[in-house]
Coordinates of C-alpha atoms and ligand atoms in Angstrom, one line a residue:
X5 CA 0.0 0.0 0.0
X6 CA 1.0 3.3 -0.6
X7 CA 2.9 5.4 2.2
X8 CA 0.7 7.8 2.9
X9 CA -2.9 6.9 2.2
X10 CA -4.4 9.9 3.4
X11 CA -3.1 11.4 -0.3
X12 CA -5.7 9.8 -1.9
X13 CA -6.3 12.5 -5.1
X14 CA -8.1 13.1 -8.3
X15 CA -5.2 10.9 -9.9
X16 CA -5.4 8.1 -7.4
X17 CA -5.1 4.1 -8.5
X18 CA -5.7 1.3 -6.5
X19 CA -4.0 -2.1 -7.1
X20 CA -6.7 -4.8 -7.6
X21 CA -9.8 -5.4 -4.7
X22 CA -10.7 -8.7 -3.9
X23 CA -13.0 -10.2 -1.2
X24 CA -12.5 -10.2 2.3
X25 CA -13.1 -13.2 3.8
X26 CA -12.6 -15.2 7.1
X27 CA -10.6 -12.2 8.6
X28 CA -8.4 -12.0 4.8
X29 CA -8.2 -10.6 1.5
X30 CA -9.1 -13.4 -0.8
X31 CA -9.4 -13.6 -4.7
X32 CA -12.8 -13.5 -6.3
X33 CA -13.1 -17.3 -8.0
X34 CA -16.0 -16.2 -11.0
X35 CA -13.2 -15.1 -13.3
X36 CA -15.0 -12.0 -13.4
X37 CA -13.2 -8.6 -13.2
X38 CA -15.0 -5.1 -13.6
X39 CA -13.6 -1.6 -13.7
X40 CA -14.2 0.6 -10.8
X41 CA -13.9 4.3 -12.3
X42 CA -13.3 7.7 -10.4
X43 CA -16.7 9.7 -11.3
X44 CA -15.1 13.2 -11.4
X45 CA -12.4 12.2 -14.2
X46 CA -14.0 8.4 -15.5
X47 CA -10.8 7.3 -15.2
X48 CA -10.0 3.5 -13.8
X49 CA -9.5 3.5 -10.2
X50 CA -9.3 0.0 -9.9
X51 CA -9.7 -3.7 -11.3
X52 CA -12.1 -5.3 -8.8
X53 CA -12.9 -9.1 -8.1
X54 CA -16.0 -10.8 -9.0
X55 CA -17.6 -13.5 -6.0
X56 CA -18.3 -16.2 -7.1
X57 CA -20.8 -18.5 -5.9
X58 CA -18.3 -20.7 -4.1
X59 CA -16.8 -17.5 -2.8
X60 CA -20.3 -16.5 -1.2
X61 CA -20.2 -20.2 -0.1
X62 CA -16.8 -19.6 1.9
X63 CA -18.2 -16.6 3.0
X64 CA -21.6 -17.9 4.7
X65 CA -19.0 -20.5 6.5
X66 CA -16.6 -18.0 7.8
X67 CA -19.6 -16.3 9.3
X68 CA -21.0 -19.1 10.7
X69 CA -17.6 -20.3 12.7
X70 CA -17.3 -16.6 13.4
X71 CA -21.1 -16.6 15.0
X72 CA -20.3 -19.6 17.4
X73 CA -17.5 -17.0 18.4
X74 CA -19.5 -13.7 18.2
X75 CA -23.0 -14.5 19.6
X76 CA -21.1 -16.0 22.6
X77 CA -19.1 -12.8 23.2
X78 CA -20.6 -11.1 26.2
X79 CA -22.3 -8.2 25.5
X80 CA -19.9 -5.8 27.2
X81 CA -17.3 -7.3 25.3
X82 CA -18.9 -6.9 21.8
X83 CA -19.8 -3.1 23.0
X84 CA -15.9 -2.7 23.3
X85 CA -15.0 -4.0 19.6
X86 CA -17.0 -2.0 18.5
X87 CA -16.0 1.5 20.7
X88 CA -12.7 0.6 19.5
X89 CA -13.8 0.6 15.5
X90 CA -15.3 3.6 16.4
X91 CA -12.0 5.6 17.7
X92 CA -10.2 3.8 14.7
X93 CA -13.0 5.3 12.2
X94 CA -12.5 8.8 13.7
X95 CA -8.8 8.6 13.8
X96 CA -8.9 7.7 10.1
X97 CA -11.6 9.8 9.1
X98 CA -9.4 12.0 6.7
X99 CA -8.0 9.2 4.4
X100 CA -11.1 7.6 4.7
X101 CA -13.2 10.4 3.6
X102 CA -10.8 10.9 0.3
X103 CA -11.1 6.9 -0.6
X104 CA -15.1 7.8 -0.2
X105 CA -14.3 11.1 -2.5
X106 CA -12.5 9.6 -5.0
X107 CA -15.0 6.5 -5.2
X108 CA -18.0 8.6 -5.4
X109 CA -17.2 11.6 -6.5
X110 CA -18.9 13.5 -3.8
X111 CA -17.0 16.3 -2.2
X112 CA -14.6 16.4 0.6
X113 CA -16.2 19.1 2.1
X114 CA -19.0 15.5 2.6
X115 CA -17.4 13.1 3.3
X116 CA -15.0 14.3 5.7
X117 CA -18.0 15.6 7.7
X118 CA -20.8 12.8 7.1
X119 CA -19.9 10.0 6.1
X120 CA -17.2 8.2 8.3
X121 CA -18.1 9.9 11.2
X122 CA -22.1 9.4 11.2
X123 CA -21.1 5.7 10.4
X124 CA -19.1 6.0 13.8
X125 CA -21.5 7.2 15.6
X126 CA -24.2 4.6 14.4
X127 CA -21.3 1.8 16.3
X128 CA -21.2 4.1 19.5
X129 CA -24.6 4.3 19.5
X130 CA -25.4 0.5 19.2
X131 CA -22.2 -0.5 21.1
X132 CA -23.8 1.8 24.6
X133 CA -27.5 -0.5 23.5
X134 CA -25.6 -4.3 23.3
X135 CA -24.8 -4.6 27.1
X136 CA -28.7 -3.5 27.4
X137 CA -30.7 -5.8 25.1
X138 CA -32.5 -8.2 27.3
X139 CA -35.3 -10.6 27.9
X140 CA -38.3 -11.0 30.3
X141 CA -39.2 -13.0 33.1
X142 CA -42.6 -14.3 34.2
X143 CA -43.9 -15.5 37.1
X144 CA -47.0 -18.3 37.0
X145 CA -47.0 -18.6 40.9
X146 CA -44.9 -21.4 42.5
X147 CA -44.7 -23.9 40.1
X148 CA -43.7 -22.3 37.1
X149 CA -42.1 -19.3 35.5
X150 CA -41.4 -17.9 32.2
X151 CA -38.2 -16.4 30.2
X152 CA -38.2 -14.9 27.0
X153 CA -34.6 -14.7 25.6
X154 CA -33.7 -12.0 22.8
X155 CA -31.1 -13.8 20.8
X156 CA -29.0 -12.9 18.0
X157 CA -30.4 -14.4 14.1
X158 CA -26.9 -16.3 12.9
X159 CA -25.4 -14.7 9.5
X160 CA -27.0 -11.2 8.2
X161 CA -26.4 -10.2 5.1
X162 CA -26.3 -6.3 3.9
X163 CA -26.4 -5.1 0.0
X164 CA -25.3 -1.3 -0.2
X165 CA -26.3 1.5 -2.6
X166 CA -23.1 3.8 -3.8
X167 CA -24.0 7.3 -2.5
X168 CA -23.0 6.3 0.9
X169 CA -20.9 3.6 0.8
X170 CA -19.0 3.5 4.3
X171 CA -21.6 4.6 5.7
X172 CA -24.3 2.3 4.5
X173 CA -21.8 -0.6 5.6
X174 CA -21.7 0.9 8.8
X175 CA -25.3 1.2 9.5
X176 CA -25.9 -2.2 8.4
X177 CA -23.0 -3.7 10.1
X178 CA -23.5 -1.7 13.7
X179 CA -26.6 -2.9 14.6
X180 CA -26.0 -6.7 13.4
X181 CA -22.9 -7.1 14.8
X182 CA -24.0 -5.3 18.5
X183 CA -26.9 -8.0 18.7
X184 CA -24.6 -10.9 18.5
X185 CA -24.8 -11.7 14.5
X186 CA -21.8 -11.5 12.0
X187 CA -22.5 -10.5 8.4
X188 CA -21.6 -10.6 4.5
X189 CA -21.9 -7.3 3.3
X190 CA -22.0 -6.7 -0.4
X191 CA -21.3 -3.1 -1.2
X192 CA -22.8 -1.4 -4.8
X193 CA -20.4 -2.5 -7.5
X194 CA -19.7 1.3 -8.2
X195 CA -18.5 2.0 -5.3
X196 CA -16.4 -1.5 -3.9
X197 CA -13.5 -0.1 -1.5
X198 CA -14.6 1.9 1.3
X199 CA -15.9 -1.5 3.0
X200 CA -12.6 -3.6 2.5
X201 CA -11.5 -0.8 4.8
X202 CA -14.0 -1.4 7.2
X203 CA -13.3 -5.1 7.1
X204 CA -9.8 -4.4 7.8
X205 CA -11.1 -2.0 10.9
X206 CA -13.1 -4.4 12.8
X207 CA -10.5 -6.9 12.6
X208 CA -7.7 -4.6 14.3
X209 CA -10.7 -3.3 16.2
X210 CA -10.8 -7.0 17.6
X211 CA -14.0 -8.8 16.2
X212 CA -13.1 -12.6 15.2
X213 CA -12.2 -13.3 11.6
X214 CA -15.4 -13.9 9.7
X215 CA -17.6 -11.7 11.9
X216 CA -17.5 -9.2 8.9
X217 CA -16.9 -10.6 5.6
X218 CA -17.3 -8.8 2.2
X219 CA -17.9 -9.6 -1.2
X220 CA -17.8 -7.9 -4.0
X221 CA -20.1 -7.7 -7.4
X222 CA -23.1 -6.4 -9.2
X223 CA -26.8 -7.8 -8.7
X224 CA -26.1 -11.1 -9.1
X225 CA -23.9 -11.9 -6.2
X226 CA -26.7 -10.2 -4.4
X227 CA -29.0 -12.6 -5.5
X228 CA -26.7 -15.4 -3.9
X229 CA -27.4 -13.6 -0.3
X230 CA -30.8 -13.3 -0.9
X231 CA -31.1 -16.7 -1.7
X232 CA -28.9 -18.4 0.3
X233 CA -30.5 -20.7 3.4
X234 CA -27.3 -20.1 5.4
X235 CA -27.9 -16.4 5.5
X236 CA -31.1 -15.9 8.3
X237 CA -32.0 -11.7 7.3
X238 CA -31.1 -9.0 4.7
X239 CA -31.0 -5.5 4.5
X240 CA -30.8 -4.0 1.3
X241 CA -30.6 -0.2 0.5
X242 CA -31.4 0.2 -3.4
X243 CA -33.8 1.0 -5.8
X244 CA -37.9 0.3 -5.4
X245 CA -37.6 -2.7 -8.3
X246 CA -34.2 -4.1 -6.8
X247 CA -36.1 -4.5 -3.2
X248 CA -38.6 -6.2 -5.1
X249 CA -36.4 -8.5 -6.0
X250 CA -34.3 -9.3 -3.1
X251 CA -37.7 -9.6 -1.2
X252 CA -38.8 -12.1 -3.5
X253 CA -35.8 -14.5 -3.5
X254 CA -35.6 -13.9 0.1
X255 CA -39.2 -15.7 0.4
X256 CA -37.5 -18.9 -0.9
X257 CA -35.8 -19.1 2.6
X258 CA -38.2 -17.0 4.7
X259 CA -35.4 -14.7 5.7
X260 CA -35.9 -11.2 7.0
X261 CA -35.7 -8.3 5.3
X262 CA -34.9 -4.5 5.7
X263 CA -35.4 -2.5 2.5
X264 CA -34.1 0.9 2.6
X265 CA -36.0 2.2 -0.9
X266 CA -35.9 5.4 -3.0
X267 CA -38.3 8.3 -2.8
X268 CA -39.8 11.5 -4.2
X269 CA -40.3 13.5 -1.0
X270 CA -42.2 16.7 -0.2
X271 CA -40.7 19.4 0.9
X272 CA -43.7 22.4 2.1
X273 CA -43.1 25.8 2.8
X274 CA -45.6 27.6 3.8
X275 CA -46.0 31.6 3.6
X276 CA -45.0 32.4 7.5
X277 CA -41.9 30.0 7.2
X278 CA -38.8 31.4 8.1
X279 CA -38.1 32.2 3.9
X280 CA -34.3 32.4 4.0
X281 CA -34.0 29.1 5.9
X282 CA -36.3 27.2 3.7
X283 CA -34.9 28.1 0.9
X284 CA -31.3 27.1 2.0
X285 CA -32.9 23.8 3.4
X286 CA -34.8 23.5 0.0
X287 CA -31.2 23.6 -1.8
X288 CA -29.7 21.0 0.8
X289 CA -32.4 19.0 0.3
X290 CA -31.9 18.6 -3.6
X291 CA -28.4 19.5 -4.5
X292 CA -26.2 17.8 -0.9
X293 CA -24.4 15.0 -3.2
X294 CA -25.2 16.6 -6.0
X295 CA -29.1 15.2 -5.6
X296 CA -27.9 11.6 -4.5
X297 CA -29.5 10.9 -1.1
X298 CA -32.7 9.0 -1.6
X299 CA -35.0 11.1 1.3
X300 CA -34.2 14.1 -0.8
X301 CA -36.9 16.9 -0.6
X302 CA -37.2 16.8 -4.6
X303 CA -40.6 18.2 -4.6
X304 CA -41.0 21.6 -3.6
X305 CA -44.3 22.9 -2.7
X306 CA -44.8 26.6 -2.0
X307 CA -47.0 28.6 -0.8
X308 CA -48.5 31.1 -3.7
X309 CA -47.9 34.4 -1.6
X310 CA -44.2 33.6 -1.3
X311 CA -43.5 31.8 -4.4
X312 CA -42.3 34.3 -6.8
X313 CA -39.5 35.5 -4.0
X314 CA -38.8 32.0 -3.7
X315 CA -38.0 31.8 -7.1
X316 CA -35.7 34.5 -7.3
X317 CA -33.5 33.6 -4.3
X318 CA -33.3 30.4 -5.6
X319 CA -31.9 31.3 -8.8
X320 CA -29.8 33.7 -7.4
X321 CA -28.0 31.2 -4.8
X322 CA -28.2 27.9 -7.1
X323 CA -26.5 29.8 -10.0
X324 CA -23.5 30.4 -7.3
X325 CA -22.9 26.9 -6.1
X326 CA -19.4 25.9 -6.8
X327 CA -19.1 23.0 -8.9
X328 CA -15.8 21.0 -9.7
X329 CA -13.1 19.0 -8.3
X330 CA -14.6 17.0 -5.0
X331 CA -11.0 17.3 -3.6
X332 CA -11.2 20.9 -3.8
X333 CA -12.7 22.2 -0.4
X334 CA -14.9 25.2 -1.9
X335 CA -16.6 22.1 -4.1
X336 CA -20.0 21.6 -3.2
X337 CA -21.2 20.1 -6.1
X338 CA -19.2 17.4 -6.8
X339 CA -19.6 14.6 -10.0
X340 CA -22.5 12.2 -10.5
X341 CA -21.5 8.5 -9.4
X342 CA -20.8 7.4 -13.3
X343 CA -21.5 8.3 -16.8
X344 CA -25.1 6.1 -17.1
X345 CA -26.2 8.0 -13.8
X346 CA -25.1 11.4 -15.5
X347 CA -27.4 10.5 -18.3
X348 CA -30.2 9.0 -17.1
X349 CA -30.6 12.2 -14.9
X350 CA -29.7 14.4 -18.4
X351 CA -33.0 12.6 -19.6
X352 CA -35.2 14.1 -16.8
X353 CA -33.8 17.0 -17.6
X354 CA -34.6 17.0 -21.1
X355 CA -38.1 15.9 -20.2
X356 CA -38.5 18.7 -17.8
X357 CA -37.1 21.5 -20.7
X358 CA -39.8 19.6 -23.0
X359 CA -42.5 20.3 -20.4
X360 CA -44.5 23.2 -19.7
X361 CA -42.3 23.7 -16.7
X362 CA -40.3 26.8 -15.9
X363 CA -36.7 26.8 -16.7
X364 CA -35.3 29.0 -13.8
X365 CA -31.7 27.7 -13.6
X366 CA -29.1 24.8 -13.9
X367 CA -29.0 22.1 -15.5
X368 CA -26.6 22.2 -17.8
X369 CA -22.7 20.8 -18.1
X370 CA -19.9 22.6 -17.3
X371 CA -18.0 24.4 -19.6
X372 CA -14.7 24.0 -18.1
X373 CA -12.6 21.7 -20.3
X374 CA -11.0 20.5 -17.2
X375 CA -14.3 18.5 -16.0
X376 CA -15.2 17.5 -19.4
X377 CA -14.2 14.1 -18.6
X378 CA -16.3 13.7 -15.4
X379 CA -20.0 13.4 -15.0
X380 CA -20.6 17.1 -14.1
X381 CA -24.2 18.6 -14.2
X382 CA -24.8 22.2 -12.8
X383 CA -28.0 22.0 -10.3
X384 CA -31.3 23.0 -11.9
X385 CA -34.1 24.1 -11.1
X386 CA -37.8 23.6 -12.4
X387 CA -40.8 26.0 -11.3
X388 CA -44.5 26.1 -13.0
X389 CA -44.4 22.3 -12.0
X390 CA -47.7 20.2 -11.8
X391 CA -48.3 16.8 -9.9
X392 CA -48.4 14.9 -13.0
X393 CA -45.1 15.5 -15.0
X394 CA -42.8 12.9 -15.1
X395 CA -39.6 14.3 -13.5
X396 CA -41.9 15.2 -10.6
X397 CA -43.6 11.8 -10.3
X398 CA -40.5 10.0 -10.5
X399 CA -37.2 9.7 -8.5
X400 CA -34.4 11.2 -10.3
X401 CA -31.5 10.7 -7.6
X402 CA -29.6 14.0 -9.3
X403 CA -29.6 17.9 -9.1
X404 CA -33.1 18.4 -9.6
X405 CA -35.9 20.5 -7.7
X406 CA -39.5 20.7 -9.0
X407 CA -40.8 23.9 -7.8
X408 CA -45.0 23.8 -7.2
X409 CA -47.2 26.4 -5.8
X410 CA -49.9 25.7 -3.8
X411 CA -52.8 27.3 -2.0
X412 CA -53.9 25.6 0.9
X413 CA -53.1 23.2 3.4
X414 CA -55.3 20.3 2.8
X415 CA -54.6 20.7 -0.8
X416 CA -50.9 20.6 -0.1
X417 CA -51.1 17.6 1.8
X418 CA -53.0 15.3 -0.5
X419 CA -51.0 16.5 -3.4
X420 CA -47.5 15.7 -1.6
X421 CA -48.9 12.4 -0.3
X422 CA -50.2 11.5 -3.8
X423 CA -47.4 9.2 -4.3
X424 CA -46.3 5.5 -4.2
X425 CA -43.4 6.6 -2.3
X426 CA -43.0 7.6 1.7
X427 CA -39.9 7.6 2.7
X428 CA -39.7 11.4 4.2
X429 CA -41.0 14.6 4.2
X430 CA -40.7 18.3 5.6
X431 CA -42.6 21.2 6.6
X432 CA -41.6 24.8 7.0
X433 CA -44.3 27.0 9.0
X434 CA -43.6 29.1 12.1
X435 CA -47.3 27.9 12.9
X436 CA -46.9 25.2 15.4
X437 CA -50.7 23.7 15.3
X438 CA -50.3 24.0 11.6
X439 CA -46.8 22.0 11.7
X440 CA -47.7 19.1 13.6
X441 CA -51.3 18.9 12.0
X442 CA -49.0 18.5 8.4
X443 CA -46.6 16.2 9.9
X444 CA -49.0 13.9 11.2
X445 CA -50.7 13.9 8.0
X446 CA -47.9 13.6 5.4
X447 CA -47.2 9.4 4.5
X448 CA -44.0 9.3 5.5
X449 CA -41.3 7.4 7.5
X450 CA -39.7 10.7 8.1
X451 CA -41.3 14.1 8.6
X452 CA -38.9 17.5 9.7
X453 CA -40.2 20.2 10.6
X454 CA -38.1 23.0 9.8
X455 CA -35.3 21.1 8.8
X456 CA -34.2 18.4 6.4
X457 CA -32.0 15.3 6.3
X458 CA -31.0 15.0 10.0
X459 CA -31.1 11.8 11.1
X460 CA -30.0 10.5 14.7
X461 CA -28.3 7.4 15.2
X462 CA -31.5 7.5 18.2
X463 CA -34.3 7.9 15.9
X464 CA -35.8 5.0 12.8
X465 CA -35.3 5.6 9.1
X466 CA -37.0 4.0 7.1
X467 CA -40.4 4.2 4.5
X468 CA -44.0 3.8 4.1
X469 CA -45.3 2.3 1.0
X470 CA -43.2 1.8 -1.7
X471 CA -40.1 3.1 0.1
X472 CA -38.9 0.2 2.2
X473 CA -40.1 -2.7 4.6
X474 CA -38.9 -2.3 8.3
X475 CA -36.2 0.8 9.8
X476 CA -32.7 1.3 10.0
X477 CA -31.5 2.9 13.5
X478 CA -33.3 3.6 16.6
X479 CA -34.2 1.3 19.4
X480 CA -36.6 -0.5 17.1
X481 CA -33.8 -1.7 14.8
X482 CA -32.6 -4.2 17.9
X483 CA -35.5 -6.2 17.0
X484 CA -34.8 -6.5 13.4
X485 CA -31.4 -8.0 14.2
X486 CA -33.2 -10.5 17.7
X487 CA -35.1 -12.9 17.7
X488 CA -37.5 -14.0 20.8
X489 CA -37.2 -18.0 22.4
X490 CA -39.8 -18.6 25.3
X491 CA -38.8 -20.7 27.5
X492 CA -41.5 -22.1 30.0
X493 CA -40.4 -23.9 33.3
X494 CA -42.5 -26.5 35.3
X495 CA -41.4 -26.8 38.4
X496 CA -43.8 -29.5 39.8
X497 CA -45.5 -32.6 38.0
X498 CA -47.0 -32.9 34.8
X499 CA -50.8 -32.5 35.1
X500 CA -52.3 -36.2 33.7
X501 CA -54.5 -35.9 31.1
X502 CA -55.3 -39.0 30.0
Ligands
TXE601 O1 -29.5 0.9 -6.3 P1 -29.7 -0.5 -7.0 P2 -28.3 1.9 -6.6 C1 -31.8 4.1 -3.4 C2 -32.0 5.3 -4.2 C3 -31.7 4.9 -5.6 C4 -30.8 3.7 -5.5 C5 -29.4 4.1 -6.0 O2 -33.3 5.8 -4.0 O3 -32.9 4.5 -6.2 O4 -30.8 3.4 -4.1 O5 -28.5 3.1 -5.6 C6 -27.7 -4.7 -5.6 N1 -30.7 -9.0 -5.8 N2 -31.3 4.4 -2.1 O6 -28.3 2.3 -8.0 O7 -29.4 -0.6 -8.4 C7 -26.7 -3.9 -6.3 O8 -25.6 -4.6 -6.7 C8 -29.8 -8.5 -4.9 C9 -32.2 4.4 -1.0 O9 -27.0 1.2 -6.1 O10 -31.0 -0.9 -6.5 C10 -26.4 -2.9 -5.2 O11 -25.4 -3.4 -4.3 N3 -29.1 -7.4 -4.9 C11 -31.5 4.5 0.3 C12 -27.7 -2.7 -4.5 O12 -28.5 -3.8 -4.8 C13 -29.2 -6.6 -6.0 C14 -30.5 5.5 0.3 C15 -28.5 -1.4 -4.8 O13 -28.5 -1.4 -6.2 C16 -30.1 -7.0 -7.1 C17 -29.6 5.4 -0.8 C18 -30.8 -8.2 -7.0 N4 -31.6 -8.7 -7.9 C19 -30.1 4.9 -2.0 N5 -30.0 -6.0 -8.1 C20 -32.4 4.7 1.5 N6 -33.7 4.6 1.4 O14 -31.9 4.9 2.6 C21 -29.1 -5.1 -7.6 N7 -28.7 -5.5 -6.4

């Protein structure tokens, strides 16, 4: 390895990732190699190693030796693995947050703030709840009593998105590991590295070799998780259609699932708002990773008196956001994960220019010859919108806010909960009544109320309808990773029946 990894740059390569299994790097056996590319040049960053299904075979039995280990590992003692992580997490959070940089294009000015140490906190937050997870007793009088045990499910399984990839590893892999399980975690094939690193963590951190394996590839290795009786629960975080998926082959084995989904969330302002504060939370909201976070406020309603100012702030500040190098610390816009994303999100664009929408900024690539090469989009912005155009209906996971004026409140709310998706949701009022009455009312796993995108390591995530099964974080998320065993005691004779 390089002297000095916390040089990761723009011009960064990588020797060749493999899998980590059974507490060591280890060659992916498909024959299968892909190119991993840097999203702000599309330059190779790395060769990476295709599992095969023998490969996800090794891993489910390094887990299981590891869980004989692991789920025998008194609480206290888990808690400290993973404090320890933790501290090693925040001591490397710099070089960390440039592997994350370079691998998804977002900028440093993220990563180095969000996405390692968020992930940290998740273990410290789950390592102070292990020592705490208990059963019950209960007492039938003086011949018999009752225990309910909460015990750990055996080998998890986590499938990762790429716009958070250390992160998503680490939200997975907190939770799972604090409640006694150990897990295969396959990261998003555009976006492989960031969890070798964690791998390597939790071993120095001290959890047994196995506890936390990972393999590497596209769908189809996923499929082998979902599928695979050795593997007791996933937890996905994907696309609406890919959690259809991995719920489907999970059926075969009756496994748990978690499905973290996407969404097209509402984002209501309403004329007594605080204006300058929505519309900054308005632009977080769409343009933070360049659009990539999947509870993104990407429908913006507001209310008619304040619209038209709206609409000139906004295309006064988004104009200004500097785009460019994600190593560059004034970068707030950083590049799309790769070139397909780029244009699938250029075709909602298009659609929205071909609609009777408002152009009122953005959209368009950079003219700088120096980011030519990189999957650049400046952030746009869409007013005149109505409920039924197509880059409002549908998620578009890029630099792009529908702007809608509304009237009412009870028309605001049906309009924003007219939607397969639920995943979050905000309102912006300085009305109290008026805030909670919206935020009860919105569909939505998530609702802020004068805010957006802040999510606890204390409080769920997770969606309603279309946008996921289950929660990530919280106390809750103890009881996706347990499982309950009665066990009744008779301490005097068997009553005869016969
Ligand atoms: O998802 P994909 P992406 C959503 C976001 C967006 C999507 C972007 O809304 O829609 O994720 O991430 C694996 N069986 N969220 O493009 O394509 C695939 O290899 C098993 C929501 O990565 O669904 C990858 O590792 N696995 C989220 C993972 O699934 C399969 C926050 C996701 O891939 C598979 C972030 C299959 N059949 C993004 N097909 C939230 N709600 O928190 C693919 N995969």
């Amino acid at each position: 390895m390089a002297a000095d990894q916390t040089h990761y740059g723009p011009n960064t390569t990588l020797g060749v990732q493999q899998l980590f299994i059974g507490g060591r790097y280890r060659p992916g056996t498909a024959e299968i190699s892909f190119e991993n590319l840097n999203p702000a040049t599309n330059h190779v960053i790395c060769e990476v190693e295709m599992a095969s299904a023998e490969d996800v075979e090794a891993a489910v039995e390094a887990a299981q030796e590891a869980f004989l280990i692991w789920s025998a590992t008194p609480a206290r003692e888990r808690a400290k693995v993973l404090l320890r992580a933790a501290a090693i997490l925040r001591e490397r959070n710099r070089e960390l947050a440039r592997l994350e940089t370079l691998d998804t294009g977002k900028p440093i000015a993220e990563t180095a703030e969000v996405d390692v140490i968020t992930g940290a906190e998740m273990l410290e937050y789950y390592a102070g709840l292990a020592p705490a997870i208990h059963g019950e007793h209960h007492d039938f009088g003086p011949d018999a009593f009752a225990m309910v045990r909460r015990e750990p499910l055996g080998v998890c399984a986590g499938i990762g998105a790429w716009n958070y990839p250390i992160q998503i590893a680490l939200w997975k892999s907190a939770p799972a590991l604090a409640c006694g399980n150990t897990m295969i975690f396959k990261p998003a094939e555009l976006t492989p590295v960031s969890a070798l690193k964690l791998a390597e963590i939790y071993l120095e951190a001290g959890l047994p070799p196995g506890a936390f394996n990972v393999v590497q590839g596209d769908g189809r290795v996923g499929q082998l998780l979902s599928r695979h009786p050795g593997i007791a629960k996933i937890s996905l975080t994907g696309e609406v259609g890919t959690g259809r998926k991995v719920m489907a082959d999970a059926a075969q084995t009756l496994k748990g699932v978690t499905l973290e989904l996407g969404g097209k969330s509402p984002l209501i302002v309403f004329d007594d708002a605080d204006f300058d504060g929505a519309v900054d939370a308005a632009m977080s909201a769409n343009f933070y990773s360049a659009g990539e976070v999947c509870s993104n406020g990407t429908r913006v309603f507001v209310q008619r008196r304040i619209y038209r100012r709206f609409l000139e702030s906004l295309e006064d500040k988004v104009a200004r956001i500097p785009l460019g190098d994600p190593f560059d610390p004034a970068t707030r816009i950083g590049a799309l994960i790769s070139a397909g994303h780029l244009e699938k999100v250029m075709g909602h664009i298009e659609a929205a220019r071909r609609s009777n929408a408002l152009h009122v900024v953005g959209g368009h690539r950079p003219e700088d010859p120096a980011l030519a090469a990189g999957n650049f989009v400046h952030p746009a912005v869409f007013a005149e919108c109505t409920d039924d155009m197509s880059f409002v209906r549908d998620e578009i996971f890029g630099p792009v806010m529908a702007v809608l004026p509304f009237e009412e409140e009870h028309e605001v709310v049906a309009r924003a909960n007219h939607t397969p998706f639920g995943l979050a949701g905000a309102v912006f009022t300085t009305d109290f009544a008026r805030a909670h009455r919206v935020a009860n009312a919105l569909q939505a796993g998530t609702v802020w109320i004068n805010d957006y995108n802040v999510t606890p390591p204390e409080v769920p995530f997770g969606g309603h309808k279309q946008s996921g099964v289950g929660r990530e974080n919280g106390l809750e998320t103890i009881g996706h990773f347990t499982q309950t065993k009665t066990i009744y005691a008779n301490l005097g004779r068997v009553a005869p029946y016969f």
